[in-house]
Amino acid sequence: HCLAVRAVCQREIDCDRGNGYSWKITLLRNYWKSKVKQEWLSGKYSNIPSRFSLPEKSMYPMDVDTWGEILEAELER
């Protein structure tokens, strides 16, 4: 699970590990973020008509760099 999460959230994982978090805590901090981020990066929400069309679990607190990655992926589509 840790490697799968790191594949999507490498920057976040490396930062947490650099700050001394254990793998268990790092996984708990980033697991759902990686799921939501992967859905956004894959384009699952690219053609939604409004914010009301987003599923309830499509949002997760993410930093500006993560949203920047998502926006760049959208611009490339």
Coordinates of N, CA, C and O in Angstrom, one line a residue:
H1 N 0.8 -1.2 0.0 CA 0.0 0.0 0.0 C 0.9 1.3 0.0 O 0.5 2.2 -0.7
C2 N 1.9 1.2 0.8 CA 2.8 2.4 0.8 C 3.4 2.7 -0.5 O 3.4 3.9 -0.9
L3 N 3.8 1.7 -1.3 CA 4.4 2.0 -2.6 C 3.3 2.5 -3.6 O 3.6 3.4 -4.4
A4 N 2.1 2.0 -3.5 CA 1.0 2.5 -4.4 C 0.7 3.9 -4.0 O 0.5 4.8 -4.9
V5 N 0.7 4.3 -2.8 CA 0.4 5.7 -2.4 C 1.5 6.6 -2.8 O 1.3 7.7 -3.3
R6 N 2.8 6.1 -2.7 CA 3.9 6.9 -3.1 C 4.0 7.1 -4.6 O 4.4 8.2 -5.0
A7 N 3.5 6.2 -5.3 CA 3.4 6.4 -6.8 C 2.6 7.6 -7.2 O 2.9 8.3 -8.2
V8 N 1.6 7.9 -6.4 CA 0.7 9.1 -6.7 C 1.2 10.3 -5.9 O 1.1 11.4 -6.4
C9 N 1.6 10.1 -4.7 CA 1.9 11.2 -3.8 C 3.4 11.2 -3.3 O 3.7 11.3 -2.2
Q10 N 4.3 11.1 -4.3 CA 5.7 11.0 -4.0 C 6.2 12.2 -3.2 O 6.9 12.0 -2.1
R11 N 5.8 13.4 -3.6 CA 6.3 14.6 -2.9 C 5.8 14.6 -1.4 O 6.6 14.9 -0.5
E12 N 4.5 14.3 -1.2 CA 3.9 14.3 0.1 C 4.6 13.2 1.0 O 4.9 13.4 2.2
I13 N 4.8 12.0 0.4 CA 5.4 10.9 1.2 C 6.8 11.2 1.6 O 7.2 11.1 2.7
D14 N 7.6 11.7 0.6 CA 9.0 12.1 0.9 C 9.0 13.2 2.0 O 9.9 13.1 2.8
C15 N 8.1 14.1 1.9 CA 8.1 15.2 2.9 C 7.8 14.6 4.3 O 8.5 15.0 5.3
D16 N 6.8 13.8 4.4 CA 6.4 13.2 5.7 C 7.5 12.3 6.2 O 7.9 12.4 7.4
R17 N 8.2 11.5 5.4 CA 9.3 10.7 5.8 C 10.4 11.5 6.3 O 11.1 11.2 7.2
G18 N 10.7 12.6 5.5 CA 11.8 13.5 5.9 C 11.5 14.2 7.2 O 12.5 14.6 7.9
N19 N 10.2 14.4 7.6 CA 9.9 15.0 8.8 C 9.8 14.0 10.0 O 9.4 14.4 11.1
G20 N 10.2 12.8 9.7 CA 10.3 11.8 10.8 C 9.1 10.9 11.0 O 9.0 10.2 12.0
Y21 N 8.0 11.1 10.2 CA 6.9 10.2 10.4 C 7.2 8.8 10.1 O 7.9 8.5 9.1
S22 N 6.6 7.9 10.8 CA 6.8 6.4 10.5 C 6.0 6.1 9.2 O 5.2 6.9 8.8
W23 N 6.3 5.0 8.6 CA 5.5 4.6 7.4 C 4.0 4.4 7.7 O 3.2 4.8 6.9
K24 N 3.7 3.9 8.9 CA 2.3 3.7 9.3 C 1.6 5.1 9.3 O 0.5 5.2 8.7
I25 N 2.2 6.1 10.0 CA 1.5 7.4 10.1 C 1.5 8.0 8.7 O 0.5 8.7 8.3
T26 N 2.6 7.9 7.9 CA 2.7 8.5 6.6 C 1.5 7.9 5.7 O 0.9 8.6 5.0
L27 N 1.3 6.6 5.8 CA 0.3 5.9 5.0 C -1.1 6.5 5.4 O -1.9 6.8 4.6
L28 N -1.3 6.6 6.7 CA -2.6 7.1 7.2 C -2.8 8.5 6.8 O -4.0 8.9 6.5
R29 N -1.8 9.3 6.8 CA -1.9 10.7 6.4 C -2.2 10.9 4.9 O -2.7 11.9 4.5
N30 N -1.8 9.9 4.1 CA -1.8 10.1 2.6 C -2.7 9.2 1.8 O -2.8 9.3 0.6
Y31 N -3.2 8.2 2.5 CA -4.0 7.1 1.7 C -5.1 7.7 0.9 O -5.2 7.5 -0.3
W32 N -6.1 8.4 1.6 CA -7.2 8.9 0.9 C -6.9 10.0 0.0 O -7.5 10.1 -1.1
K33 N -5.9 10.8 0.3 CA -5.4 11.8 -0.6 C -5.0 11.2 -1.9 O -5.3 11.7 -3.0
S34 N -4.2 10.1 -1.8 CA -3.7 9.4 -3.1 C -4.9 8.9 -3.9 O -4.8 9.0 -5.1
K35 N -5.9 8.4 -3.3 CA -7.1 7.9 -4.0 C -7.8 9.0 -4.8 O -8.1 8.9 -6.0
V36 N -8.0 10.1 -4.1 CA -8.7 11.3 -4.7 C -7.8 11.9 -5.7 O -8.3 12.2 -6.9
K37 N -6.5 12.1 -5.4 CA -5.6 12.7 -6.4 C -5.5 11.9 -7.7 O -5.5 12.4 -8.8
Q38 N -5.4 10.6 -7.5 CA -5.4 9.7 -8.7 C -6.6 9.8 -9.6 O -6.5 9.9 -10.8
E39 N -7.8 9.9 -9.0 CA -9.0 10.1 -9.8 C -9.0 11.5 -10.5 O -9.4 11.5 -11.7
W40 N -8.5 12.5 -9.8 CA -8.4 13.8 -10.5 C -7.4 13.8 -11.6 O -7.6 14.2 -12.7
L41 N -6.2 13.2 -11.4 CA -5.2 13.1 -12.4 C -5.6 12.3 -13.6 O -5.1 12.5 -14.7
S42 N -6.4 11.2 -13.3 CA -6.8 10.4 -14.4 C -7.8 11.0 -15.3 O -8.2 10.5 -16.4
G43 N -8.4 12.1 -14.9 CA -9.4 12.8 -15.7 C -10.8 12.4 -15.4 O -11.7 12.8 -16.1
K44 N -11.0 11.7 -14.3 CA -12.4 11.3 -14.0 C -13.3 12.4 -13.8 O -14.5 12.3 -14.1
Y45 N -12.9 13.6 -13.4 CA -13.7 14.7 -13.2 C -13.5 15.8 -14.2 O -13.8 17.0 -14.0
S46 N -13.0 15.5 -15.4 CA -12.7 16.5 -16.4 C -13.9 17.2 -17.0 O -13.8 18.3 -17.3
N47 N -14.9 16.5 -17.2 CA -16.1 17.0 -17.9 C -17.4 17.1 -17.1 O -18.4 16.7 -17.5
I48 N -17.2 17.6 -15.9 CA -18.4 17.7 -15.0 C -19.1 19.0 -15.3 O -18.5 20.0 -15.6
P49 N -20.5 19.0 -15.3 CA -21.2 20.3 -15.7 C -21.2 21.3 -14.5 O -21.3 22.5 -14.8
S50 N -21.1 20.8 -13.3 CA -21.1 21.8 -12.1 C -20.5 21.1 -10.9 O -20.3 19.9 -10.9
R51 N -20.2 21.8 -9.9 CA -19.6 21.3 -8.7 C -20.6 20.3 -8.0 O -20.2 19.4 -7.3
F52 N -21.9 20.5 -8.3 CA -22.9 19.6 -7.7 C -22.9 18.2 -8.3 O -23.4 17.3 -7.8
S53 N -22.2 18.1 -9.4 CA -22.1 16.8 -10.1 C -20.9 15.9 -9.5 O -20.8 14.8 -9.8
L54 N -20.1 16.6 -8.7 CA -19.0 15.8 -8.1 C -19.5 14.9 -7.0 O -20.3 15.2 -6.2
P55 N -19.0 13.6 -7.0 CA -19.3 12.7 -5.9 C -18.8 13.3 -4.6 O -17.8 14.0 -4.6
E56 N -19.4 12.9 -3.5 CA -19.1 13.4 -2.2 C -17.6 13.2 -1.9 O -17.0 14.0 -1.3
K57 N -17.1 12.1 -2.2 CA -15.7 11.8 -1.9 C -14.7 12.2 -2.9 O -13.6 11.7 -3.0
S58 N -15.0 13.2 -3.8 CA -14.1 13.6 -4.8 C -13.2 14.7 -4.3 O -12.3 15.1 -5.0
M59 N -13.4 15.2 -3.1 CA -12.6 16.3 -2.6 C -11.8 15.8 -1.3 O -12.3 14.9 -0.6
Y60 N -10.7 16.4 -1.1 CA -9.8 16.1 0.0 C -8.9 17.3 0.2 O -8.5 17.9 -0.8
P61 N -8.6 17.6 1.4 CA -7.7 18.8 1.6 C -6.4 18.5 1.0 O -5.7 17.5 1.3
M62 N -6.0 19.3 0.0 CA -4.7 19.2 -0.7 C -4.0 20.5 -0.8 O -4.7 21.6 -0.8
D63 N -2.7 20.5 -0.8 CA -2.0 21.7 -0.9 C -2.0 22.3 -2.3 O -2.4 21.7 -3.2
V64 N -1.4 23.5 -2.4 CA -1.4 24.2 -3.7 C -0.6 23.5 -4.7 O -1.0 23.5 -5.9
D65 N 0.5 22.8 -4.3 CA 1.3 22.1 -5.3 C 0.5 20.9 -5.9 O 0.6 20.6 -7.1
T66 N -0.3 20.2 -5.1 CA -1.1 19.1 -5.6 C -2.1 19.6 -6.5 O -2.3 19.0 -7.6
W67 N -2.8 20.7 -6.2 CA -3.8 21.2 -7.1 C -3.1 21.7 -8.4 O -3.7 21.6 -9.5
G68 N -1.9 22.2 -8.3 CA -1.1 22.6 -9.5 C -0.9 21.4 -10.4 O -1.0 21.5 -11.6
E69 N -0.5 20.3 -9.8 CA -0.3 19.0 -10.6 C -1.6 18.7 -11.3 O -1.6 18.3 -12.5
I70 N -2.7 18.7 -10.6 CA -4.0 18.4 -11.2 C -4.4 19.4 -12.3 O -4.8 18.9 -13.4
L71 N -4.2 20.6 -12.1 CA -4.4 21.6 -13.2 C -3.6 21.4 -14.4 O -4.1 21.5 -15.5
E72 N -2.3 21.1 -14.2 CA -1.4 20.9 -15.3 C -1.9 19.6 -16.1 O -1.9 19.7 -17.3
A73 N -2.3 18.6 -15.4 CA -2.8 17.4 -16.1 C -4.1 17.7 -16.9 O -4.3 17.3 -18.0
E74 N -4.9 18.6 -16.4 CA -6.1 19.0 -17.1 C -5.8 19.8 -18.3 O -6.4 19.7 -19.4
L75 N -4.8 20.7 -18.2 CA -4.4 21.5 -19.3 C -3.8 20.7 -20.5 O -3.9 21.1 -21.6
E76 N -3.2 19.6 -20.1 CA -2.6 18.7 -21.1 C -3.6 17.9 -21.8 O -3.3 17.3 -22.9
R77 N -4.8 17.7 -21.2 CA -5.8 16.9 -21.9 C -6.4 17.6 -23.0 O -6.6 18.6 -23.2

